[in-house]
Short mmCIF file of C-alpha atoms and ligand atoms in Angstrom, two decimals:
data_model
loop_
_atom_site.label_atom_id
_atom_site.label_comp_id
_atom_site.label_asym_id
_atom_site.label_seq_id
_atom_site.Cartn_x
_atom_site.Cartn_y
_atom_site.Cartn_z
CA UNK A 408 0.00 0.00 0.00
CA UNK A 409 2.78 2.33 0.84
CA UNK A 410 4.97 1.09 -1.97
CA UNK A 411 1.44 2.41 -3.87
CA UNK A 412 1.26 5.65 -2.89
CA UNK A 413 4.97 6.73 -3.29
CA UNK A 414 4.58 5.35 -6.76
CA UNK A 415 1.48 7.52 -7.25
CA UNK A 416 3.25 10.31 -5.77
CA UNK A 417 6.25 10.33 -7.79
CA UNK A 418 3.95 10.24 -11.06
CA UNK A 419 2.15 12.94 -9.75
CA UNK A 420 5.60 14.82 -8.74
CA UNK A 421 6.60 14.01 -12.69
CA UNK A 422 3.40 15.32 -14.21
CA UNK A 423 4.46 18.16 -12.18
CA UNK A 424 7.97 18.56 -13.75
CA UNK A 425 6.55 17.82 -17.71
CA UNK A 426 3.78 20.45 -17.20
CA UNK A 427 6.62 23.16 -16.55
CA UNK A 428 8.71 21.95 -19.43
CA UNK A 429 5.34 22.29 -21.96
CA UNK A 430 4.92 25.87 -20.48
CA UNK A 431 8.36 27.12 -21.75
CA UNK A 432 8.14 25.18 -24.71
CA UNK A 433 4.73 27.45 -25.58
CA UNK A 434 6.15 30.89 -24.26
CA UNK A 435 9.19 29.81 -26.69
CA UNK A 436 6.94 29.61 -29.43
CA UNK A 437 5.30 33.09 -28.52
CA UNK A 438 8.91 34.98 -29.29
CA UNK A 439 8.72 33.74 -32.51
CA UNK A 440 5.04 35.27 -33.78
CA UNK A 441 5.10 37.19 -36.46
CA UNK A 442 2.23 40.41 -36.37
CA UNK A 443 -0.09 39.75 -39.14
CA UNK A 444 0.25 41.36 -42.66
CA UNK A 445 -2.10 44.13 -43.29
CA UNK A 446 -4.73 43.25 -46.29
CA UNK A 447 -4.11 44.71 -49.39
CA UNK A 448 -6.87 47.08 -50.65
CA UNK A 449 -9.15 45.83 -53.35
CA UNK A 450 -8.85 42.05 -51.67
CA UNK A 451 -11.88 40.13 -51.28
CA UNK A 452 -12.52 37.44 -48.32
CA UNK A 453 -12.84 34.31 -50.47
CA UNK A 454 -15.97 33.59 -49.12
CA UNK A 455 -17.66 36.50 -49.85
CA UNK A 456 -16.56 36.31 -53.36
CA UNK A 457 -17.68 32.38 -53.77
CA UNK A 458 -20.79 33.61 -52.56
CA UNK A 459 -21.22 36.81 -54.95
CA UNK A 460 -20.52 34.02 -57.85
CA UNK A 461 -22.88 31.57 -56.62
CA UNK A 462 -25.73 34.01 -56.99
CA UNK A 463 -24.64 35.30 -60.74
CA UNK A 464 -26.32 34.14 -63.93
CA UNK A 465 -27.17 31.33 -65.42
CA UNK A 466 -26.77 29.41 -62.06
CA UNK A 467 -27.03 25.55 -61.77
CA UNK A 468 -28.44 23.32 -64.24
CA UNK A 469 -32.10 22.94 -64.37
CA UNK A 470 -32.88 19.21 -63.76
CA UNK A 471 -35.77 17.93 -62.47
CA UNK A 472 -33.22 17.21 -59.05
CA UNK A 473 -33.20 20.94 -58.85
CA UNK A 474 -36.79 21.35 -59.42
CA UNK A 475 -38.10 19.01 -56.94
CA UNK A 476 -35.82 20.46 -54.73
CA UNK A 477 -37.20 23.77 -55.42
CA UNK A 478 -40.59 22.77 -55.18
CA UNK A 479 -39.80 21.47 -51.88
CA UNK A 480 -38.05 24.54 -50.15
CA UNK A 481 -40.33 26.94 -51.76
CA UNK A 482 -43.28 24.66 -49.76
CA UNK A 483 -41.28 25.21 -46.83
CA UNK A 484 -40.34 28.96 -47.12
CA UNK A 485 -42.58 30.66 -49.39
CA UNK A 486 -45.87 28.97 -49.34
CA UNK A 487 -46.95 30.13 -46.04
CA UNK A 488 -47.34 33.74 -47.84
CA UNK A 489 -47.64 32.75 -50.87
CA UNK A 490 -49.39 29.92 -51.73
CA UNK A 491 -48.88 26.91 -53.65
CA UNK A 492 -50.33 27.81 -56.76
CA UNK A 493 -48.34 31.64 -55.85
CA UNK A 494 -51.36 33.25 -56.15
CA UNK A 495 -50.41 35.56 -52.78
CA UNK A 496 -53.02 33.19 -50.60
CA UNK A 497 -50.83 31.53 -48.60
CA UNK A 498 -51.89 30.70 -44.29
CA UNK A 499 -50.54 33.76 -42.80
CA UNK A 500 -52.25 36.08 -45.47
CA UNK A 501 -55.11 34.87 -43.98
CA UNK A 502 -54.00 35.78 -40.88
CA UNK A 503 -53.90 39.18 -41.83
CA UNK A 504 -49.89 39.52 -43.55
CA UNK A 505 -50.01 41.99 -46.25
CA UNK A 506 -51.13 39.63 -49.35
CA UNK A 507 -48.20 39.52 -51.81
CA UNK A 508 -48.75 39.86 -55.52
CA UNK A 509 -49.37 36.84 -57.26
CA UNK A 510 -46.75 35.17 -59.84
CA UNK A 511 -49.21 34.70 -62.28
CA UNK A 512 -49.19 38.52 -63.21
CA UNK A 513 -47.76 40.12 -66.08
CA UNK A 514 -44.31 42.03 -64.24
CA UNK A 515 -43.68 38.97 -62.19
CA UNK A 516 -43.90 36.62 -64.79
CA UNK A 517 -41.59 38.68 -66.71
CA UNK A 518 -39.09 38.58 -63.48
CA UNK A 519 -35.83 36.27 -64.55
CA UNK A 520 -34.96 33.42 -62.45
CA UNK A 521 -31.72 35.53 -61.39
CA UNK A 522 -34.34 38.20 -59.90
CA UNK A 523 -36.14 35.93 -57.79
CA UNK A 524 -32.40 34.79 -56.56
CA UNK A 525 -31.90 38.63 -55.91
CA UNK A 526 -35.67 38.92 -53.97
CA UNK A 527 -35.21 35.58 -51.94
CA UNK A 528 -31.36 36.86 -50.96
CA UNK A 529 -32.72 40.86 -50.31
CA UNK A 530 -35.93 40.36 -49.70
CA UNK A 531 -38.04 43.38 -51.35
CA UNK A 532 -40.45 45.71 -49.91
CA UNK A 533 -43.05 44.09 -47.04
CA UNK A 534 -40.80 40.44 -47.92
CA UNK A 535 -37.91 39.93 -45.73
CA UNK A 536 -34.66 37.85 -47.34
CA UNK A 537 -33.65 34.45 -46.77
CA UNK A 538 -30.16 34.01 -47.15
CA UNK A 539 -29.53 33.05 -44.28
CA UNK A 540 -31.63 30.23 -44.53
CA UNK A 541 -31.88 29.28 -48.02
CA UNK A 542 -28.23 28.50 -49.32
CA UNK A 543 -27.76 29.84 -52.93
CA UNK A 544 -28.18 26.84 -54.85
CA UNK A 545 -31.76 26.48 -53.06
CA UNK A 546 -32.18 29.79 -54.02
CA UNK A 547 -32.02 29.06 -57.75
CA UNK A 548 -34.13 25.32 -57.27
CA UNK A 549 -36.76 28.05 -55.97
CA UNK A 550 -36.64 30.33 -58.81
CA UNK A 551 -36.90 27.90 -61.33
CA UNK A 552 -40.01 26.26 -59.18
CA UNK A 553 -41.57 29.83 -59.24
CA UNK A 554 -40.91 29.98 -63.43
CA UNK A 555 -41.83 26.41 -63.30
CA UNK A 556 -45.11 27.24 -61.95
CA UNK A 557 -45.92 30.22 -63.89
CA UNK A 558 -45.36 28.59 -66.63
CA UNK A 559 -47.83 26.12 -65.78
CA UNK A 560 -50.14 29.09 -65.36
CA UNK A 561 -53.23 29.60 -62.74
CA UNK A 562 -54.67 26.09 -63.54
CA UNK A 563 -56.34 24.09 -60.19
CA UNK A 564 -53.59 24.98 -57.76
CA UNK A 565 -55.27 25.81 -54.77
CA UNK A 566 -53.38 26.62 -51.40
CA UNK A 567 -54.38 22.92 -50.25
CA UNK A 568 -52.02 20.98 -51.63
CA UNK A 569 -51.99 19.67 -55.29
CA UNK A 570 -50.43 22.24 -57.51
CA UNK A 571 -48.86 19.66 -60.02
CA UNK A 572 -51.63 19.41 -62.73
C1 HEC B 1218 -43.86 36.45 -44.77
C2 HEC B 1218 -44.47 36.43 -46.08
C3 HEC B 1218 -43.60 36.06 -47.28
C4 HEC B 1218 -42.82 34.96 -47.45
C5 HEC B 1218 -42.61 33.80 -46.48
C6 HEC B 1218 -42.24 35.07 -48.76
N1 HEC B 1218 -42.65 36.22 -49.36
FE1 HEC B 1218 -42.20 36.81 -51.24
N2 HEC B 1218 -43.28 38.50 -50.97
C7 HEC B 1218 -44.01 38.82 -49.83
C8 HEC B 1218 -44.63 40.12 -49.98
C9 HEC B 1218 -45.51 40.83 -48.95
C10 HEC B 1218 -44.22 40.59 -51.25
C11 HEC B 1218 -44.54 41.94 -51.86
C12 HEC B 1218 -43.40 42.84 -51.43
C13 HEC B 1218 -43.64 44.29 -51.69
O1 HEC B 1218 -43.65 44.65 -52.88
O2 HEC B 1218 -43.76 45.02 -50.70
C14 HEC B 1218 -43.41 39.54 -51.85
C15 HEC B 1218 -42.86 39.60 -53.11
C16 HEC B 1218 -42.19 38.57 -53.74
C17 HEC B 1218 -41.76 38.58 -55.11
C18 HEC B 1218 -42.02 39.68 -56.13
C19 HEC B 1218 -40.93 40.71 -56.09
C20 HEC B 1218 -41.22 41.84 -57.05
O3 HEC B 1218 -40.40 42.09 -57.91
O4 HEC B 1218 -42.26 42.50 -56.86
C21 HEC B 1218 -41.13 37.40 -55.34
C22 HEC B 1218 -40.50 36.92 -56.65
C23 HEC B 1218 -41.15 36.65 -54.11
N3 HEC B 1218 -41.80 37.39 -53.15
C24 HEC B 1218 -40.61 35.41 -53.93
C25 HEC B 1218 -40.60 34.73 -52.73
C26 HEC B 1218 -39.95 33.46 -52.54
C27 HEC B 1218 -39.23 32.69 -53.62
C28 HEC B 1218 -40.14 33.11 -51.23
C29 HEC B 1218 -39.62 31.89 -50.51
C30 HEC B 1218 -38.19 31.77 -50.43
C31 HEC B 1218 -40.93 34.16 -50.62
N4 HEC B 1218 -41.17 35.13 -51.55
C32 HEC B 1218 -41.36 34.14 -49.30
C33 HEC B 1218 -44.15 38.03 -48.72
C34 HEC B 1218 -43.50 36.85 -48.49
#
């Protein structure tokens, strides 16, 4: 038992002695910082920039991947004001949100995909963005959804459900 606890005293008497080594070894390392460089003007944080090019025209491919995806996120985020047929009768309308215009008329059927990306990443007017919830390439499956749908026109898409004809 002794033997024991002079054994587990002399590790704890080592641990000791390394733990003072390590801390000279770090304030060695501290002599040797270096300040950091100033940025050069007219540099851009390369996220920022990936980001600015993820949002420029044409954007991904359009494959029915991307649309499905797009019709699902624009169920998620857009519908509730909305509506599924984007008629500007979504839930909360009813509620009492200022209705938005519907897709189906003449200037916003006339809006390119890339300036839906632009209203869903700036929002516009009463409609607040999403960027920081929708990631750009979501933001381009929902534009093409929204084209997708105007394209399909009016038709029997009610708020309930079943906008695919
Ligand atoms: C909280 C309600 C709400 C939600 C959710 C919402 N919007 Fe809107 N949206 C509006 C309102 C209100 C307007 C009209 C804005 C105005 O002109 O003041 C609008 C306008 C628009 C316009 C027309 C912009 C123009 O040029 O006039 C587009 C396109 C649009 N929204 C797309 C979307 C998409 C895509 C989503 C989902 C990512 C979405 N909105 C989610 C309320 C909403």
């Amino acid at each position: 038992m002794r033997l024991a606890l002079a054994l587990i005293a002399a590790g704890l008497l080592a641990a000791c002695d390394s733990g003072t080594e390590e801390r000279d070894a770090v304030a060695s390392t501290r002599t040797v910082q270096r300040p950091y460089l100033p940025i050069p003007p007219g540099v851009v944080p390369q996220g920022a920039a990936a980001r600015e090019a993820a949002l420029a025209p044409p954007g991904p491919e359009v494959t029915r991947e991307l649309l499905a995806r797009g019709e699902e996120r624009f169920r998620a985020f857009c519908t509730p004001c909305h509506g599924a047929g984007g008629r500007g009768d979504g839930t909360i309308v009813s509620r009492g949100f200022p209705p938005p215009p519907s897709y189906h008329e003449e200037r916003l059927r006339s809006l390119a995909p890339a300036q839906i990306v632009q209203v869903i990443t700036h929002g516009k007017g009463r409609m607040f963005p999403y960027a920081d919830r929708v990631p750009p390439k979501e933001r381009w499956a929902i534009a093409h959804y929204v084209k997708d749908l105007q394209a399909r026109g009016t038709g029997a898409a009610t708020d309930q459900g079943a906008a695919r004809p």
